[in-house]
């Protein structure tokens, strides 16, 4: 039954480096190999690369779109969710997951990291944001050194 | 590829009659038999009955939840989308579908019918609301006499 | 103190007849005369006419905008709320009010009526939608014959 | 005309230190003195202190609430906006402002900072989060040393 599978969000920019594309695709492949369902924002860049990787291994891919057009989803999204609520949809991307893997990313990704941490959803980071507040480091983002480690950590922490 | 499949929303109350439960379950079965993916609000009543029917025929079921808890989904939802935006999620239920089947329903269902019509998403009605404005009937809700007719009409109109 | 004032939403189409414009402007004037604060969707048509009327009498006008641009508000909106969530903002228009006056309107207005009724927020209708479900009339929309009656009824019912 | 006034959001935690309460109240006072309209999340802590300060100087206060209950607003909110969309309302708090002042804060505040920066809305920080990505400092949050400097910078940058 699909519901027993784990839902993992992968977040990152629609603009990203070619190295990040490789990381994202590897994360997608590994998630699918381990039987997880991929949740993402449904657009290009990191989102597309991760969906491509997951699809190549027969995984399921969900794209939670900001706009009104299902055809805006990248071509590897199997389940487009059409929100029409703009970047407020970032909240839904993370809430629909039991753990989040962040790869690089811009301010949109940072908003997703923040919403995840606010909701006690674990965040694993691959070369992404780091945080400090009032001058003290905040180590809530769990670092990973490579895609396999990121996926292993995400699946271990995806217990809620 | 799943994306080529048609996405059909089934909407109706979490409170409903036993006759409506039967209609909903039959709609779910027929959608799954014809290869469509079911989108709904993920909770009880009509939503649960439709998911049960679709699951019995091996279909895919998506539940777009109003709250923060994935475990609030009925037990036949395979893909819970956790929005946390309350009944504003009604907009997402209909926008994520290419056609909508309404069964009975209360004001929440009426809001979904309205959002669908506002977005030019076809609405098929099974014993549901009827509308008139400024004293003139509005016949935008397409009537169906039974579950099979509702599903056939929805799939024929789900072209966008 | 402003908070003790009553918040009344006026809803209706951005496209409307010249007769409806007159009704809306009269509703806005009367709301302001009676000290209520106007909530609306912030755009043209009924929304603009009502804001114009309220402003002419020194009232306060709030426009809850669907898009990202505060300058999309009509020129009589004093307090633009920029939601960026599209027509999901219809829910916020009605929830921010203690009673709702509907004038004419299309499917967007119908969605607002539905969300209001779902939330037990009274709806007063001036030549607007009428509803029936499963063949039985639903008389939840309280009719008014003219702007003054609509405002009086709205203020009397705005107790929550 | 109110619309010509500047709208400034003040963001920060519902839990905060007594020193932060003083900062927030001073920011609220200064915003009101300079004729700005205060936008906030409408609840306690930093939000309440800022509204208290603004009210004491005759300013206007808007509280954009996450829940369904207008009475959840702190007692200094004059204009409660009832969203019912949970913490997705954070997006609306920042989009409704032309500049944002962050005081301390937790992950919810960080999500608001992120959404503001994503939308090119200037963020002024008073002892709040600092950011770096991929090991490089991101200096997008403009530091201020005291409430007056924060308000002056916010008003100077609130040009859109």
PDB file of N, CA, C and O in Angstrom, chain D residues 20-45:
ATOM      1  N   UNK D  20      13.629  42.252  23.958  1.00  0.00           N
ATOM      2  CA  UNK D  20      13.018  42.317  22.630  1.00  0.00           C
ATOM      3  C   UNK D  20      11.651  43.005  22.677  1.00  0.00           C
ATOM      4  O   UNK D  20      11.268  43.710  21.733  1.00  0.00           O
ATOM      5  N   UNK D  21      10.925  42.790  23.751  1.00  0.00           N
ATOM      6  CA  UNK D  21       9.640  43.484  23.903  1.00  0.00           C
ATOM      7  C   UNK D  21       9.859  44.997  23.865  1.00  0.00           C
ATOM      8  O   UNK D  21       9.114  45.729  23.202  1.00  0.00           O
ATOM      9  N   UNK D  22      10.903  45.441  24.553  1.00  0.00           N
ATOM     10  CA  UNK D  22      11.169  46.893  24.557  1.00  0.00           C
ATOM     11  C   UNK D  22      11.547  47.405  23.171  1.00  0.00           C
ATOM     12  O   UNK D  22      11.101  48.467  22.744  1.00  0.00           O
ATOM     13  N   UNK D  23      12.385  46.626  22.483  1.00  0.00           N
ATOM     14  CA  UNK D  23      12.743  47.005  21.104  1.00  0.00           C
ATOM     15  C   UNK D  23      11.490  47.104  20.236  1.00  0.00           C
ATOM     16  O   UNK D  23      11.305  48.057  19.479  1.00  0.00           O
ATOM     17  N   UNK D  24      10.643  46.096  20.342  1.00  0.00           N
ATOM     18  CA  UNK D  24       9.455  46.038  19.488  1.00  0.00           C
ATOM     19  C   UNK D  24       8.517  47.201  19.771  1.00  0.00           C
ATOM     20  O   UNK D  24       7.972  47.822  18.849  1.00  0.00           O
ATOM     21  N   UNK D  25       8.339  47.492  21.043  1.00  0.00           N
ATOM     22  CA  UNK D  25       7.442  48.604  21.393  1.00  0.00           C
ATOM     23  C   UNK D  25       8.005  49.928  20.865  1.00  0.00           C
ATOM     24  O   UNK D  25       7.264  50.755  20.323  1.00  0.00           O
ATOM     25  N   UNK D  26       9.321  50.082  20.961  1.00  0.00           N
ATOM     26  CA  UNK D  26       9.947  51.318  20.459  1.00  0.00           C
ATOM     27  C   UNK D  26       9.828  51.401  18.934  1.00  0.00           C
ATOM     28  O   UNK D  26       9.589  52.481  18.372  1.00  0.00           O
ATOM     29  N   UNK D  27       9.958  50.274  18.253  1.00  0.00           N
ATOM     30  CA  UNK D  27       9.774  50.272  16.796  1.00  0.00           C
ATOM     31  C   UNK D  27       8.345  50.675  16.451  1.00  0.00           C
ATOM     32  O   UNK D  27       8.113  51.495  15.551  1.00  0.00           O
ATOM     33  N   UNK D  28       7.385  50.120  17.169  1.00  0.00           N
ATOM     34  CA  UNK D  28       5.980  50.463  16.915  1.00  0.00           C
ATOM     35  C   UNK D  28       5.718  51.949  17.114  1.00  0.00           C
ATOM     36  O   UNK D  28       5.054  52.602  16.301  1.00  0.00           O
ATOM     37  N   UNK D  29       6.265  52.479  18.216  1.00  0.00           N
ATOM     38  CA  UNK D  29       6.077  53.923  18.492  1.00  0.00           C
ATOM     39  C   UNK D  29       6.649  54.768  17.355  1.00  0.00           C
ATOM     40  O   UNK D  29       6.021  55.708  16.870  1.00  0.00           O
ATOM     41  N   UNK D  30       7.854  54.428  16.940  1.00  0.00           N
ATOM     42  CA  UNK D  30       8.532  55.239  15.931  1.00  0.00           C
ATOM     43  C   UNK D  30       7.818  55.138  14.571  1.00  0.00           C
ATOM     44  O   UNK D  30       7.693  56.133  13.847  1.00  0.00           O
ATOM     45  N   UNK D  31       7.366  53.948  14.249  1.00  0.00           N
ATOM     46  CA  UNK D  31       6.611  53.796  12.984  1.00  0.00           C
ATOM     47  C   UNK D  31       5.381  54.703  12.995  1.00  0.00           C
ATOM     48  O   UNK D  31       5.080  55.378  12.002  1.00  0.00           O
ATOM     49  N   UNK D  32       4.667  54.706  14.103  1.00  0.00           N
ATOM     50  CA  UNK D  32       3.451  55.524  14.177  1.00  0.00           C
ATOM     51  C   UNK D  32       3.790  57.009  14.122  1.00  0.00           C
ATOM     52  O   UNK D  32       3.126  57.786  13.422  1.00  0.00           O
ATOM     53  N   UNK D  33       4.821  57.387  14.826  1.00  0.00           N
ATOM     54  CA  UNK D  33       5.232  58.809  14.804  1.00  0.00           C
ATOM     55  C   UNK D  33       5.552  59.279  13.393  1.00  0.00           C
ATOM     56  O   UNK D  33       5.296  60.411  13.028  1.00  0.00           O
ATOM     57  N   UNK D  34       6.144  58.371  12.620  1.00  0.00           N
ATOM     58  CA  UNK D  34       6.537  58.756  11.258  1.00  0.00           C
ATOM     59  C   UNK D  34       5.410  58.486  10.247  1.00  0.00           C
ATOM     60  O   UNK D  34       5.621  58.580   9.042  1.00  0.00           O
ATOM     61  N   UNK D  35       4.224  58.109  10.759  1.00  0.00           N
ATOM     62  CA  UNK D  35       3.058  58.019   9.878  1.00  0.00           C
ATOM     63  C   UNK D  35       2.917  56.720   9.119  1.00  0.00           C
ATOM     64  O   UNK D  35       2.080  56.620   8.213  1.00  0.00           O
ATOM     65  N   UNK D  36       3.706  55.702   9.462  1.00  0.00           N
ATOM     66  CA  UNK D  36       3.592  54.421   8.764  1.00  0.00           C
ATOM     67  C   UNK D  36       2.473  53.573   9.361  1.00  0.00           C
ATOM     68  O   UNK D  36       2.089  53.759  10.516  1.00  0.00           O
ATOM     69  N   UNK D  37       1.974  52.645   8.548  1.00  0.00           N
ATOM     70  CA  UNK D  37       0.967  51.691   9.004  1.00  0.00           C
ATOM     71  C   UNK D  37       1.681  50.377   9.306  1.00  0.00           C
ATOM     72  O   UNK D  37       2.494  49.906   8.512  1.00  0.00           O
ATOM     73  N   UNK D  38       1.373  49.812  10.470  1.00  0.00           N
ATOM     74  CA  UNK D  38       2.039  48.592  10.920  1.00  0.00           C
ATOM     75  C   UNK D  38       1.282  47.349  10.459  1.00  0.00           C
ATOM     76  O   UNK D  38       0.083  47.220  10.686  1.00  0.00           O
ATOM     77  N   UNK D  39       2.009  46.435   9.832  1.00  0.00           N
ATOM     78  CA  UNK D  39       1.469  45.122   9.481  1.00  0.00           C
ATOM     79  C   UNK D  39       2.202  44.093  10.336  1.00  0.00           C
ATOM     80  O   UNK D  39       3.434  44.150  10.455  1.00  0.00           O
ATOM     81  N   UNK D  40       1.463  43.146  10.918  1.00  0.00           N
ATOM     82  CA  UNK D  40       2.137  42.072  11.656  1.00  0.00           C
ATOM     83  C   UNK D  40       1.258  40.830  11.643  1.00  0.00           C
ATOM     84  O   UNK D  40       0.188  40.821  11.039  1.00  0.00           O
ATOM     85  N   UNK D  41       1.715  39.796  12.325  1.00  0.00           N
ATOM     86  CA  UNK D  41       0.981  38.534  12.356  1.00  0.00           C
ATOM     87  C   UNK D  41      -0.154  38.499  13.354  1.00  0.00           C
ATOM     88  O   UNK D  41      -0.883  37.507  13.431  1.00  0.00           O
ATOM     89  N   UNK D  42      -0.311  39.572  14.132  1.00  0.00           N
ATOM     90  CA  UNK D  42      -1.513  39.759  14.937  1.00  0.00           C
ATOM     91  C   UNK D  42      -1.550  39.062  16.282  1.00  0.00           C
ATOM     92  O   UNK D  42      -2.502  39.278  17.040  1.00  0.00           O
ATOM     93  N   UNK D  43      -0.528  38.255  16.599  1.00  0.00           N
ATOM     94  CA  UNK D  43      -0.581  37.477  17.841  1.00  0.00           C
ATOM     95  C   UNK D  43       0.244  38.153  18.939  1.00  0.00           C
ATOM     96  O   UNK D  43       0.333  39.376  18.975  1.00  0.00           O
ATOM     97  N   UNK D  44       0.854  37.346  19.846  1.00  0.00           N
ATOM     98  CA  UNK D  44       1.533  37.879  21.017  1.00  0.00           C
ATOM     99  C   UNK D  44       3.006  38.164  20.791  1.00  0.00           C
ATOM    100  O   UNK D  44       3.497  38.192  19.660  1.00  0.00           O
ATOM    101  N   UNK D  45       3.729  38.383  21.894  1.00  0.00           N
ATOM    102  CA  UNK D  45       5.178  38.587  21.846  1.00  0.00           C
ATOM    103  C   UNK D  45       5.545  39.858  21.094  1.00  0.00           C
ATOM    104  O   UNK D  45       5.040  40.942  21.387  1.00  0.00           O
TER     105      UNK D  45
END
